[in-house]
């Protein structure tokens, strides 16, 4: 069965510092992978997605993620954190056959310190 | 282009009651998925509808049911509400039956007392 693990339920970084949010997946077949951001009392907004094309995926707001099959990872990075990046981030995986439901990780809350 | 909308925004019910949540898909999308997000957790898949037919279901009891209409809007119905049903309910629409990007609505916050 597919699953997603997000290491670190809370991450704090200083404004201007590198943001690194970790996501590892398990899947018996090459999956599609997504990162979503959720601001307080709002729904989920797509940041970026991997669909078996380029392994380095660029998203909105300066975020990017690299798919590493050997490490079964899809970590999210941003070179310089901004106060507006403070939110909850979810990694999700979906199969490439059957019902294309998303399986989400438990989320990482990012705090940006002034 | 109109995004995914959900109504109501907030809802308070008592245990044992029934509730209906509504979702309007993004224009042109014929697939809708529903998720339950408990406080502090990631969203959990409830079920998916494609062209008015259920197309997959997560680990939720039968008292969670749904409908998709010809215009691809959707309803989530929950009978015999329990305290643990308190959560944010998210609707997501996508184009087609494949692993396409799902676009999420703002959610309905359900509180069961």
mmCIF file of C-alpha atoms in Angstrom:
data_model
loop_
_atom_site.group_PDB
_atom_site.id
_atom_site.type_symbol
_atom_site.label_atom_id
_atom_site.label_comp_id
_atom_site.label_asym_id
_atom_site.label_seq_id
_atom_site.Cartn_x
_atom_site.Cartn_y
_atom_site.Cartn_z
ATOM 1 C CA UNK A 1 0.000 0.000 0.000
ATOM 2 C CA UNK A 2 1.124 3.502 -0.676
ATOM 3 C CA UNK A 3 2.069 5.814 2.158
ATOM 4 C CA UNK A 4 3.738 9.138 2.807
ATOM 5 C CA UNK A 5 5.923 10.120 5.748
ATOM 6 C CA UNK A 6 6.702 13.707 6.559
ATOM 7 C CA UNK A 7 9.564 14.014 9.003
ATOM 8 C CA UNK A 8 9.116 16.843 11.465
ATOM 9 C CA UNK A 9 5.631 18.011 12.350
ATOM 10 C CA UNK A 10 7.033 21.461 13.120
ATOM 11 C CA UNK A 11 9.925 23.265 11.436
ATOM 12 C CA UNK A 12 11.219 26.726 12.341
ATOM 13 C CA UNK A 13 13.525 28.779 10.152
ATOM 14 C CA UNK A 14 14.740 32.355 10.234
ATOM 15 C CA UNK A 15 13.558 34.754 7.581
ATOM 16 C CA UNK A 16 15.983 34.493 4.645
ATOM 17 C CA UNK A 17 17.173 31.008 5.596
ATOM 18 C CA UNK A 18 16.815 27.819 3.578
ATOM 19 C CA UNK A 19 13.555 25.950 3.907
ATOM 20 C CA UNK A 20 13.731 22.142 3.767
ATOM 21 C CA UNK A 21 10.613 20.058 4.359
ATOM 22 C CA UNK A 22 11.042 16.310 4.127
ATOM 23 C CA UNK A 23 8.781 13.788 2.453
ATOM 24 C CA UNK A 24 9.384 10.096 1.907
ATOM 25 C CA UNK A 25 6.968 7.834 0.094
ATOM 26 C CA UNK A 26 6.418 4.149 -0.341
ATOM 27 C CA UNK A 27 4.899 2.860 -3.536
ATOM 28 C CA UNK A 28 5.246 -0.324 -5.510
ATOM 29 C CA UNK A 29 4.936 1.589 -8.769
ATOM 30 C CA UNK A 30 6.232 4.997 -9.813
ATOM 31 C CA UNK A 31 3.851 7.441 -8.191
ATOM 32 C CA UNK A 32 2.736 10.953 -8.839
ATOM 33 C CA UNK A 33 3.786 13.242 -5.999
ATOM 34 C CA UNK A 34 2.428 16.580 -4.882
ATOM 35 C CA UNK A 35 3.122 19.305 -2.375
ATOM 36 C CA UNK A 36 0.243 21.411 -1.119
ATOM 37 C CA UNK A 37 0.196 24.394 1.245
ATOM 38 C CA UNK A 38 -2.613 25.191 3.659
ATOM 39 C CA UNK A 39 -3.002 28.554 5.309
ATOM 40 C CA UNK A 40 -5.115 28.826 8.477
ATOM 41 C CA UNK A 41 -8.805 28.158 7.911
ATOM 42 C CA UNK A 42 -8.301 27.624 4.199
ATOM 43 C CA UNK A 43 -8.254 24.746 1.741
ATOM 44 C CA UNK A 44 -5.196 23.275 0.051
ATOM 45 C CA UNK A 45 -3.264 25.110 -2.637
ATOM 46 C CA UNK A 46 -1.040 23.209 -5.060
ATOM 47 C CA UNK A 47 2.625 24.190 -4.828
ATOM 48 C CA UNK A 48 4.079 21.709 -7.314
ATOM 49 C CA UNK A 49 3.738 18.191 -8.685
ATOM 50 C CA UNK A 50 5.910 15.396 -10.040
ATOM 51 C CA UNK A 51 4.449 13.297 -12.833
ATOM 52 C CA UNK A 52 7.474 11.292 -14.044
ATOM 53 C CA UNK A 53 8.927 13.991 -16.252
ATOM 54 C CA UNK A 54 11.803 16.097 -14.907
ATOM 55 C CA UNK A 55 13.014 14.994 -11.480
ATOM 56 C CA UNK A 56 13.551 18.582 -10.339
ATOM 57 C CA UNK A 57 10.193 20.291 -10.180
ATOM 58 C CA UNK A 58 9.721 24.020 -9.785
ATOM 59 C CA UNK A 59 6.570 25.373 -8.235
ATOM 60 C CA UNK A 60 4.988 28.592 -7.170
ATOM 61 C CA UNK A 61 6.372 31.099 -4.674
ATOM 62 C CA UNK A 62 9.982 29.996 -5.260
ATOM 63 C CA UNK A 63 9.533 26.426 -4.027
ATOM 64 C CA UNK A 64 11.015 23.393 -5.731
ATOM 65 C CA UNK A 65 11.281 19.671 -5.029
ATOM 66 C CA UNK A 66 13.492 16.890 -6.293
ATOM 67 C CA UNK A 67 12.254 13.369 -6.906
ATOM 68 C CA UNK A 68 14.877 10.827 -5.830
ATOM 69 C CA UNK A 69 13.780 7.309 -6.613
ATOM 70 C CA UNK A 70 16.779 5.710 -4.898
ATOM 71 C CA UNK A 71 15.891 7.468 -1.651
ATOM 72 C CA UNK A 72 12.098 7.359 -2.205
ATOM 73 C CA UNK A 73 12.081 11.038 -1.312
ATOM 74 C CA UNK A 74 10.453 14.197 -2.581
ATOM 75 C CA UNK A 75 11.749 16.943 -0.294
ATOM 76 C CA UNK A 76 10.514 20.512 -0.665
ATOM 77 C CA UNK A 77 12.992 23.389 -0.607
ATOM 78 C CA UNK A 78 13.085 27.148 -0.903
ATOM 79 C CA UNK A 79 16.379 29.065 -0.852
ATOM 80 C CA UNK A 80 15.154 31.981 1.230
ATOM 81 C CA UNK A 81 12.195 31.886 3.612
ATOM 82 C CA UNK A 82 9.714 34.715 3.734
ATOM 83 C CA UNK A 83 7.323 35.508 6.555
ATOM 84 C CA UNK A 84 4.417 34.743 4.232
ATOM 85 C CA UNK A 85 5.641 31.130 3.890
ATOM 86 C CA UNK A 86 4.414 30.345 7.394
ATOM 87 C CA UNK A 87 1.738 27.700 6.852
ATOM 88 C CA UNK A 88 1.148 23.950 6.929
ATOM 89 C CA UNK A 89 2.623 21.898 4.126
ATOM 90 C CA UNK A 90 1.358 18.522 2.964
ATOM 91 C CA UNK A 91 3.047 15.973 0.760
ATOM 92 C CA UNK A 92 0.733 13.620 -1.129
ATOM 93 C CA UNK A 93 1.117 10.582 -3.357
ATOM 94 C CA UNK A 94 -1.276 9.089 -5.841
ATOM 95 C CA UNK A 95 -1.071 5.896 -7.796
ATOM 96 C CA UNK A 96 -0.843 5.841 -11.576
ATOM 97 C CA UNK A 97 -3.679 3.318 -11.896
ATOM 98 C CA UNK A 98 -6.986 2.504 -10.247
ATOM 99 C CA UNK A 99 -8.714 5.169 -8.193
ATOM 100 C CA UNK A 100 -6.510 8.216 -8.180
ATOM 101 C CA UNK A 101 -7.036 9.181 -4.584
ATOM 102 C CA UNK A 102 -4.467 11.251 -2.791
ATOM 103 C CA UNK A 103 -2.727 9.812 0.239
ATOM 104 C CA UNK A 104 -1.481 12.644 2.389
ATOM 105 C CA UNK A 105 1.226 12.877 4.962
ATOM 106 C CA UNK A 106 0.445 14.275 8.387
ATOM 107 C CA UNK A 107 1.781 17.689 7.478
ATOM 108 C CA UNK A 108 4.625 19.974 8.539
ATOM 109 C CA UNK A 109 3.892 23.315 10.118
ATOM 110 C CA UNK A 110 6.469 25.866 9.020
ATOM 111 C CA UNK A 111 7.217 28.788 11.303
ATOM 112 C CA UNK A 112 9.311 31.682 9.996
ATOM 113 C CA UNK A 113 11.149 33.724 12.596
ATOM 114 C CA UNK A 114 11.872 37.409 12.084
ATOM 115 C CA UNK B 1 -12.699 30.488 -14.480
ATOM 116 C CA UNK B 2 -14.493 29.718 -11.221
ATOM 117 C CA UNK B 3 -12.643 27.605 -8.702
ATOM 118 C CA UNK B 4 -14.028 24.941 -6.396
ATOM 119 C CA UNK B 5 -16.608 26.278 -3.967
ATOM 120 C CA UNK B 6 -18.128 24.639 -0.901
ATOM 121 C CA UNK B 7 -21.079 25.417 1.304
ATOM 122 C CA UNK B 8 -21.673 26.039 4.065
ATOM 123 C CA UNK B 9 -18.426 27.398 5.489
ATOM 124 C CA UNK B 10 -19.195 26.316 9.019
ATOM 125 C CA UNK B 11 -21.789 24.019 10.505
ATOM 126 C CA UNK B 12 -22.676 22.947 14.015
ATOM 127 C CA UNK B 13 -24.707 19.787 14.595
ATOM 128 C CA UNK B 14 -25.508 17.538 17.504
ATOM 129 C CA UNK B 15 -24.719 13.847 17.797
ATOM 130 C CA UNK B 16 -27.156 11.644 15.903
ATOM 131 C CA UNK B 17 -28.193 14.297 13.407
ATOM 132 C CA UNK B 18 -27.662 14.187 9.656
ATOM 133 C CA UNK B 19 -25.730 16.707 7.554
ATOM 134 C CA UNK B 20 -25.346 17.531 3.856
ATOM 135 C CA UNK B 21 -22.309 19.362 2.537
ATOM 136 C CA UNK B 22 -22.165 20.774 -0.974
ATOM 137 C CA UNK B 23 -19.447 21.308 -3.542
ATOM 138 C CA UNK B 24 -19.311 22.960 -6.943
ATOM 139 C CA UNK B 25 -16.507 21.725 -9.140
ATOM 140 C CA UNK B 26 -14.155 23.845 -11.131
ATOM 141 C CA UNK B 27 -15.507 24.541 -14.598
ATOM 142 C CA UNK B 28 -14.942 21.600 -16.950
ATOM 143 C CA UNK B 29 -14.016 19.107 -14.217
ATOM 144 C CA UNK B 30 -15.999 15.862 -14.131
ATOM 145 C CA UNK B 31 -14.373 14.173 -11.149
ATOM 146 C CA UNK B 32 -14.874 15.119 -7.525
ATOM 147 C CA UNK B 33 -13.187 13.699 -4.439
ATOM 148 C CA UNK B 34 -14.069 14.252 -0.792
ATOM 149 C CA UNK B 35 -11.620 14.261 2.085
ATOM 150 C CA UNK B 36 -11.943 14.521 5.858
ATOM 151 C CA UNK B 37 -9.264 16.497 7.693
ATOM 152 C CA UNK B 38 -9.324 16.105 11.458
ATOM 153 C CA UNK B 39 -7.565 18.722 13.542
ATOM 154 C CA UNK B 40 -3.799 18.399 13.233
ATOM 155 C CA UNK B 41 -3.991 15.648 10.628
ATOM 156 C CA UNK B 42 -3.619 15.293 6.897
ATOM 157 C CA UNK B 43 -6.729 14.882 4.763
ATOM 158 C CA UNK B 44 -8.160 11.351 4.545
ATOM 159 C CA UNK B 45 -9.853 10.145 1.354
ATOM 160 C CA UNK B 46 -13.583 9.468 1.743
ATOM 161 C CA UNK B 47 -14.707 8.726 -1.816
ATOM 162 C CA UNK B 48 -14.531 9.882 -5.403
ATOM 163 C CA UNK B 49 -17.183 10.364 -8.077
ATOM 164 C CA UNK B 50 -16.628 10.328 -11.812
ATOM 165 C CA UNK B 51 -19.522 11.247 -14.101
ATOM 166 C CA UNK B 52 -22.110 10.601 -11.368
ATOM 167 C CA UNK B 53 -20.755 7.161 -10.410
ATOM 168 C CA UNK B 54 -18.762 6.318 -7.278
ATOM 169 C CA UNK B 55 -15.222 5.592 -8.431
ATOM 170 C CA UNK B 56 -13.511 4.500 -5.245
ATOM 171 C CA UNK B 57 -13.997 4.698 -1.516
ATOM 172 C CA UNK B 58 -11.739 5.056 1.472
ATOM 173 C CA UNK B 59 -12.067 3.484 4.891
ATOM 174 C CA UNK B 60 -15.254 5.249 5.951
ATOM 175 C CA UNK B 61 -18.513 3.633 7.112
ATOM 176 C CA UNK B 62 -21.654 3.540 4.931
ATOM 177 C CA UNK B 63 -23.218 6.420 6.856
ATOM 178 C CA UNK B 64 -20.916 8.566 4.719
ATOM 179 C CA UNK B 65 -22.555 8.758 1.308
ATOM 180 C CA UNK B 66 -22.363 11.006 -1.691
ATOM 181 C CA UNK B 67 -23.917 12.135 -4.914
ATOM 182 C CA UNK B 68 -22.656 13.768 -8.054
ATOM 183 C CA UNK B 69 -25.092 15.625 -10.270
ATOM 184 C CA UNK B 70 -25.168 16.026 -14.073
ATOM 185 C CA UNK B 71 -23.535 19.435 -13.740
ATOM 186 C CA UNK B 72 -20.765 17.668 -11.734
ATOM 187 C CA UNK B 73 -21.578 19.411 -8.483
ATOM 188 C CA UNK B 74 -21.562 17.065 -5.524
ATOM 189 C CA UNK B 75 -22.942 16.400 -2.074
ATOM 190 C CA UNK B 76 -21.511 14.607 0.926
ATOM 191 C CA UNK B 77 -24.090 13.238 3.345
ATOM 192 C CA UNK B 78 -23.290 11.986 6.810
ATOM 193 C CA UNK B 79 -25.947 10.216 8.865
ATOM 194 C CA UNK B 80 -26.003 9.510 12.597
ATOM 195 C CA UNK B 81 -23.296 12.041 13.349
ATOM 196 C CA UNK B 82 -20.679 11.131 15.925
ATOM 197 C CA UNK B 83 -18.370 13.426 17.875
ATOM 198 C CA UNK B 84 -15.394 12.128 15.875
ATOM 199 C CA UNK B 85 -16.985 13.405 12.683
ATOM 200 C CA UNK B 86 -15.948 16.905 13.727
ATOM 201 C CA UNK B 87 -13.462 17.938 11.046
ATOM 202 C CA UNK B 88 -12.789 20.054 8.001
ATOM 203 C CA UNK B 89 -14.372 18.452 4.939
ATOM 204 C CA UNK B 90 -12.605 19.191 1.704
ATOM 205 C CA UNK B 91 -13.889 18.748 -1.796
ATOM 206 C CA UNK B 92 -11.489 18.518 -4.729
ATOM 207 C CA UNK B 93 -12.234 18.477 -8.426
ATOM 208 C CA UNK B 94 -10.154 17.205 -11.299
ATOM 209 C CA UNK B 95 -10.418 16.635 -15.007
ATOM 210 C CA UNK B 96 -10.880 13.052 -16.041
ATOM 211 C CA UNK B 97 -10.344 9.755 -14.331
ATOM 212 C CA UNK B 98 -6.556 9.806 -14.413
ATOM 213 C CA UNK B 99 -4.044 10.976 -11.817
ATOM 214 C CA UNK B 100 -4.662 14.596 -12.611
ATOM 215 C CA UNK B 101 -4.104 17.468 -10.256
ATOM 216 C CA UNK B 102 -6.913 17.857 -7.773
ATOM 217 C CA UNK B 103 -8.035 21.389 -7.011
ATOM 218 C CA UNK B 104 -9.375 21.903 -3.527
ATOM 219 C CA UNK B 105 -12.157 24.047 -2.207
ATOM 220 C CA UNK B 106 -11.892 26.032 1.039
ATOM 221 C CA UNK B 107 -13.653 23.325 3.015
ATOM 222 C CA UNK B 108 -16.599 23.089 5.383
ATOM 223 C CA UNK B 109 -15.823 23.051 9.097
ATOM 224 C CA UNK B 110 -18.231 20.651 10.814
ATOM 225 C CA UNK B 111 -18.536 20.642 14.576
ATOM 226 C CA UNK B 112 -20.539 17.871 16.246
ATOM 227 C CA UNK B 113 -21.608 18.535 19.839
#
